[in-house]
Amino acid sequence: LVVAEIRAGQFRLEEMNPAALKMYKATREQVIGRTIDEALSPHEAAGVNARLTACLEANASQHYEFVYDGNIIEGIASPLPPVRGLGRQIALSARDVTERRNLEEQLRQSQKMEAVGQLTGGLAHDFNNLLSGISGSLELMKIRKDQGRLDEVDRYIAAAQGASQRAAALTHRLLAFARH
């Protein structure tokens, strides 16, 4: 796509390749020779004209992104070397990056789910260890009670209480984390 500055802040479409015509669902007759203001809505035209003006003022390429017809379009506007009699021109290239962005988002979600799975597995392991300490202590207390040997029961009660306190502390940390 090539545009020419016809006056400060206003541009005319000079050339558009078949791929761009297809992407924008237009024909050459609909776009070539028209100004940006004629080809786009007022809101879209204002943004494009500002971007093109910035490109010429900086005399440097400008990267941009916008949504067109529900698709994410990524582009670059580059000033062309001046040609006598043609005024200042800008080459624009654009590509639809919707599919790539959707795949990137799916990858991010997949990575988040993997991290949550790893965290959950670690927590389950920690809780299982704490519960083993509690249930093991209770089992040993029952065996000692059935044997009539109550002299070591206090030690098992302390072990079960310690494990349950560690489980409560872990639960509090998880709840604090979840709030953030």
mmCIF file of C-alpha atoms in Angstrom:
data_model
loop_
_atom_site.group_PDB
_atom_site.id
_atom_site.type_symbol
_atom_site.label_atom_id
_atom_site.label_comp_id
_atom_site.label_asym_id
_atom_site.label_seq_id
_atom_site.Cartn_x
_atom_site.Cartn_y
_atom_site.Cartn_z
ATOM 1 C CA LEU A 1 0.000 0.000 0.000
ATOM 2 C CA VAL A 2 1.377 3.435 -0.905
ATOM 3 C CA VAL A 3 -0.068 6.758 0.218
ATOM 4 C CA ALA A 4 0.930 10.273 -0.790
ATOM 5 C CA GLU A 5 0.631 13.387 1.345
ATOM 6 C CA ILE A 6 -1.657 15.821 -0.475
ATOM 7 C CA ARG A 7 -1.466 18.463 2.264
ATOM 8 C CA ALA A 8 -0.342 18.471 5.885
ATOM 9 C CA GLY A 9 -2.110 15.682 7.740
ATOM 10 C CA GLN A 10 -4.070 14.452 4.722
ATOM 11 C CA PHE A 11 -3.157 11.474 2.539
ATOM 12 C CA ARG A 12 -4.368 9.837 -0.678
ATOM 13 C CA LEU A 13 -4.204 6.118 -1.489
ATOM 14 C CA GLU A 14 -1.906 5.684 -4.494
ATOM 15 C CA GLU A 15 -1.377 1.937 -4.726
ATOM 16 C CA MET A 16 -2.648 -1.221 -3.055
ATOM 17 C CA ASN A 17 -1.535 -4.787 -3.746
ATOM 18 C CA PRO A 18 -4.000 -7.667 -4.234
ATOM 19 C CA ALA A 19 -3.311 -9.149 -0.779
ATOM 20 C CA ALA A 20 -4.155 -5.830 0.912
ATOM 21 C CA LEU A 21 -7.285 -5.450 -1.205
ATOM 22 C CA LYS A 22 -8.359 -8.929 -0.122
ATOM 23 C CA MET A 23 -7.578 -8.260 3.546
ATOM 24 C CA TYR A 24 -9.576 -5.021 3.515
ATOM 25 C CA LYS A 25 -12.301 -6.572 1.326
ATOM 26 C CA ALA A 26 -12.051 -3.809 -1.273
ATOM 27 C CA THR A 27 -11.463 -3.357 -4.981
ATOM 28 C CA ARG A 28 -8.893 -1.050 -6.564
ATOM 29 C CA GLU A 29 -11.706 1.158 -7.808
ATOM 30 C CA GLN A 30 -13.003 1.593 -4.263
ATOM 31 C CA VAL A 31 -9.705 2.792 -2.833
ATOM 32 C CA ILE A 32 -7.129 4.069 -5.340
ATOM 33 C CA GLY A 33 -7.222 7.865 -5.601
ATOM 34 C CA ARG A 34 -9.373 8.295 -2.502
ATOM 35 C CA THR A 35 -8.169 10.087 0.603
ATOM 36 C CA ILE A 36 -7.872 8.316 3.931
ATOM 37 C CA ASP A 37 -10.787 10.488 5.106
ATOM 38 C CA GLU A 38 -12.943 9.170 2.260
ATOM 39 C CA ALA A 39 -11.917 5.530 2.656
ATOM 40 C CA LEU A 40 -12.318 5.196 6.433
ATOM 41 C CA SER A 41 -14.681 6.252 9.188
ATOM 42 C CA PRO A 42 -13.836 9.633 10.798
ATOM 43 C CA HIS A 43 -12.465 7.960 13.934
ATOM 44 C CA GLU A 44 -10.297 5.502 11.969
ATOM 45 C CA ALA A 45 -9.154 8.180 9.522
ATOM 46 C CA ALA A 46 -8.012 10.484 12.335
ATOM 47 C CA GLY A 47 -5.839 7.727 13.801
ATOM 48 C CA VAL A 48 -4.351 6.723 10.451
ATOM 49 C CA ASN A 49 -3.652 10.333 9.424
ATOM 50 C CA ALA A 50 -1.947 10.995 12.778
ATOM 51 C CA ARG A 51 0.166 7.855 12.412
ATOM 52 C CA LEU A 52 1.189 8.780 8.861
ATOM 53 C CA THR A 53 1.998 12.358 9.881
ATOM 54 C CA ALA A 54 4.187 11.052 12.726
ATOM 55 C CA CYS A 55 5.987 8.807 10.236
ATOM 56 C CA LEU A 56 6.831 11.781 7.997
ATOM 57 C CA GLU A 57 7.747 14.074 10.886
ATOM 58 C CA ALA A 58 10.142 11.520 12.352
ATOM 59 C CA ASN A 59 11.312 10.470 8.887
ATOM 60 C CA ALA A 60 11.347 6.968 10.332
ATOM 61 C CA SER A 61 9.249 3.842 10.216
ATOM 62 C CA GLN A 62 6.312 3.648 12.594
ATOM 63 C CA HIS A 63 4.919 0.356 13.877
ATOM 64 C CA TYR A 64 1.216 0.188 14.564
ATOM 65 C CA GLU A 65 -1.587 -2.178 15.401
ATOM 66 C CA PHE A 66 -5.337 -1.919 15.082
ATOM 67 C CA VAL A 67 -8.454 -4.025 14.888
ATOM 68 C CA TYR A 68 -10.185 -4.223 11.522
ATOM 69 C CA ASP A 69 -13.330 -6.259 10.986
ATOM 70 C CA GLY A 70 -12.615 -8.190 14.191
ATOM 71 C CA ASN A 71 -9.057 -9.062 13.147
ATOM 72 C CA ILE A 72 -5.836 -7.802 14.676
ATOM 73 C CA ILE A 73 -3.743 -6.043 12.047
ATOM 74 C CA GLU A 74 -0.079 -5.303 12.642
ATOM 75 C CA GLY A 75 1.708 -2.954 10.316
ATOM 76 C CA ILE A 76 4.546 -0.639 9.577
ATOM 77 C CA ALA A 77 4.557 2.736 7.821
ATOM 78 C CA SER A 78 7.855 3.721 6.208
ATOM 79 C CA PRO A 79 8.629 7.014 4.456
ATOM 80 C CA LEU A 80 9.785 6.552 0.876
ATOM 81 C CA PRO A 81 12.650 8.546 -0.631
ATOM 82 C CA PRO A 82 11.281 11.715 -2.228
ATOM 83 C CA VAL A 83 10.459 11.576 -5.927
ATOM 84 C CA ARG A 84 10.244 14.881 -7.775
ATOM 85 C CA GLY A 85 6.669 15.801 -8.603
ATOM 86 C CA LEU A 86 5.053 13.094 -6.460
ATOM 87 C CA GLY A 87 5.226 14.724 -3.034
ATOM 88 C CA ARG A 88 6.046 12.798 0.089
ATOM 89 C CA GLN A 89 4.994 9.162 0.034
ATOM 90 C CA ILE A 90 4.730 6.394 2.595
ATOM 91 C CA ALA A 91 4.785 2.645 2.053
ATOM 92 C CA LEU A 92 2.488 0.732 4.357
ATOM 93 C CA SER A 93 2.602 -2.956 4.980
ATOM 94 C CA ALA A 94 0.099 -4.799 7.085
ATOM 95 C CA ARG A 95 -0.605 -8.363 8.044
ATOM 96 C CA ASP A 96 -3.362 -10.097 9.916
ATOM 97 C CA VAL A 97 -1.866 -11.446 13.152
ATOM 98 C CA THR A 98 -5.141 -12.593 14.700
ATOM 99 C CA GLU A 99 -4.360 -16.306 14.477
ATOM 100 C CA ARG A 100 -0.852 -15.826 15.886
ATOM 101 C CA ARG A 101 -2.188 -13.752 18.792
ATOM 102 C CA ASN A 102 -4.877 -16.351 19.493
ATOM 103 C CA LEU A 103 -2.241 -19.098 19.524
ATOM 104 C CA GLU A 104 -0.035 -16.999 21.829
ATOM 105 C CA GLU A 105 -2.977 -16.526 24.192
ATOM 106 C CA GLN A 106 -3.705 -20.262 24.116
ATOM 107 C CA LEU A 107 -0.056 -20.936 24.944
ATOM 108 C CA ARG A 108 -0.165 -18.457 27.857
ATOM 109 C CA GLN A 109 -3.330 -20.111 29.174
ATOM 110 C CA SER A 110 -1.743 -23.547 28.783
ATOM 111 C CA GLN A 111 1.349 -22.395 30.680
ATOM 112 C CA LYS A 112 -0.830 -20.940 33.432
ATOM 113 C CA MET A 113 -2.742 -24.210 33.716
ATOM 114 C CA GLU A 114 0.522 -26.152 33.845
ATOM 115 C CA ALA A 115 1.792 -23.878 36.636
ATOM 116 C CA VAL A 116 -1.483 -24.275 38.545
ATOM 117 C CA GLY A 117 -1.221 -28.046 38.096
ATOM 118 C CA GLN A 118 2.314 -28.090 39.456
ATOM 119 C CA LEU A 119 1.309 -25.881 42.387
ATOM 120 C CA THR A 120 -1.708 -28.064 43.115
ATOM 121 C CA GLY A 121 0.417 -31.219 42.983
ATOM 122 C CA GLY A 122 2.913 -29.724 45.406
ATOM 123 C CA LEU A 123 0.163 -28.633 47.771
ATOM 124 C CA ALA A 124 -1.496 -32.037 47.632
ATOM 125 C CA HIS A 125 1.841 -33.648 48.465
ATOM 126 C CA ASP A 126 2.393 -31.267 51.417
ATOM 127 C CA PHE A 127 -1.113 -31.846 52.759
ATOM 128 C CA ASN A 128 -0.751 -35.591 52.322
ATOM 129 C CA ASN A 129 2.433 -35.494 54.418
ATOM 130 C CA LEU A 130 0.687 -33.464 57.127
ATOM 131 C CA LEU A 131 -2.321 -35.793 57.136
ATOM 132 C CA SER A 132 -0.015 -38.808 57.320
ATOM 133 C CA GLY A 133 1.540 -37.334 60.459
ATOM 134 C CA ILE A 134 -1.889 -36.802 62.009
ATOM 135 C CA SER A 135 -3.376 -40.172 61.015
ATOM 136 C CA GLY A 136 -0.186 -42.047 61.907
ATOM 137 C CA SER A 137 -0.169 -40.467 65.364
ATOM 138 C CA LEU A 138 -3.865 -41.301 65.875
ATOM 139 C CA GLU A 139 -3.271 -44.902 64.768
ATOM 140 C CA LEU A 140 -0.365 -45.307 67.187
ATOM 141 C CA MET A 141 -2.475 -43.804 70.001
ATOM 142 C CA LYS A 142 -5.219 -46.370 69.315
ATOM 143 C CA ILE A 143 -2.716 -49.248 69.318
ATOM 144 C CA ARG A 144 -1.187 -48.050 72.610
ATOM 145 C CA LYS A 145 -4.660 -47.577 74.156
ATOM 146 C CA ASP A 146 -5.721 -51.088 73.068
ATOM 147 C CA GLN A 147 -2.508 -52.441 74.603
ATOM 148 C CA GLY A 148 -3.145 -50.460 77.776
ATOM 149 C CA ARG A 149 0.148 -48.612 77.313
ATOM 150 C CA LEU A 150 -0.784 -44.948 77.750
ATOM 151 C CA ASP A 151 2.701 -43.747 78.726
ATOM 152 C CA GLU A 152 3.668 -42.641 75.142
ATOM 153 C CA VAL A 153 0.260 -41.242 74.115
ATOM 154 C CA ASP A 154 1.214 -37.633 74.958
ATOM 155 C CA ARG A 155 4.075 -37.804 72.442
ATOM 156 C CA TYR A 156 1.676 -38.913 69.672
ATOM 157 C CA ILE A 157 -0.856 -36.246 70.643
ATOM 158 C CA ALA A 158 1.893 -33.596 70.356
ATOM 159 C CA ALA A 159 2.937 -34.941 66.936
ATOM 160 C CA ALA A 160 -0.682 -34.867 65.670
ATOM 161 C CA GLN A 161 -1.209 -31.349 67.045
ATOM 162 C CA GLY A 162 2.042 -30.146 65.421
ATOM 163 C CA ALA A 163 1.027 -31.549 62.046
ATOM 164 C CA SER A 164 -2.468 -30.025 62.295
ATOM 165 C CA GLN A 165 -0.947 -26.618 63.194
ATOM 166 C CA ARG A 166 1.374 -26.823 60.170
ATOM 167 C CA ALA A 167 -1.645 -27.703 58.020
ATOM 168 C CA ALA A 168 -3.540 -24.689 59.397
ATOM 169 C CA ALA A 169 -0.537 -22.415 58.720
ATOM 170 C CA LEU A 170 -0.304 -23.734 55.160
ATOM 171 C CA THR A 171 -4.027 -23.103 54.689
ATOM 172 C CA HIS A 172 -3.654 -19.511 55.919
ATOM 173 C CA ARG A 173 -0.767 -18.897 53.499
ATOM 174 C CA LEU A 174 -2.818 -20.335 50.639
ATOM 175 C CA LEU A 175 -5.773 -18.121 51.477
ATOM 176 C CA ALA A 176 -3.523 -15.038 51.631
ATOM 177 C CA PHE A 177 -2.023 -15.998 48.260
ATOM 178 C CA ALA A 178 -5.496 -16.535 46.766
ATOM 179 C CA ARG A 179 -6.581 -13.033 47.843
ATOM 180 C CA HIS A 180 -3.732 -11.549 45.821
#
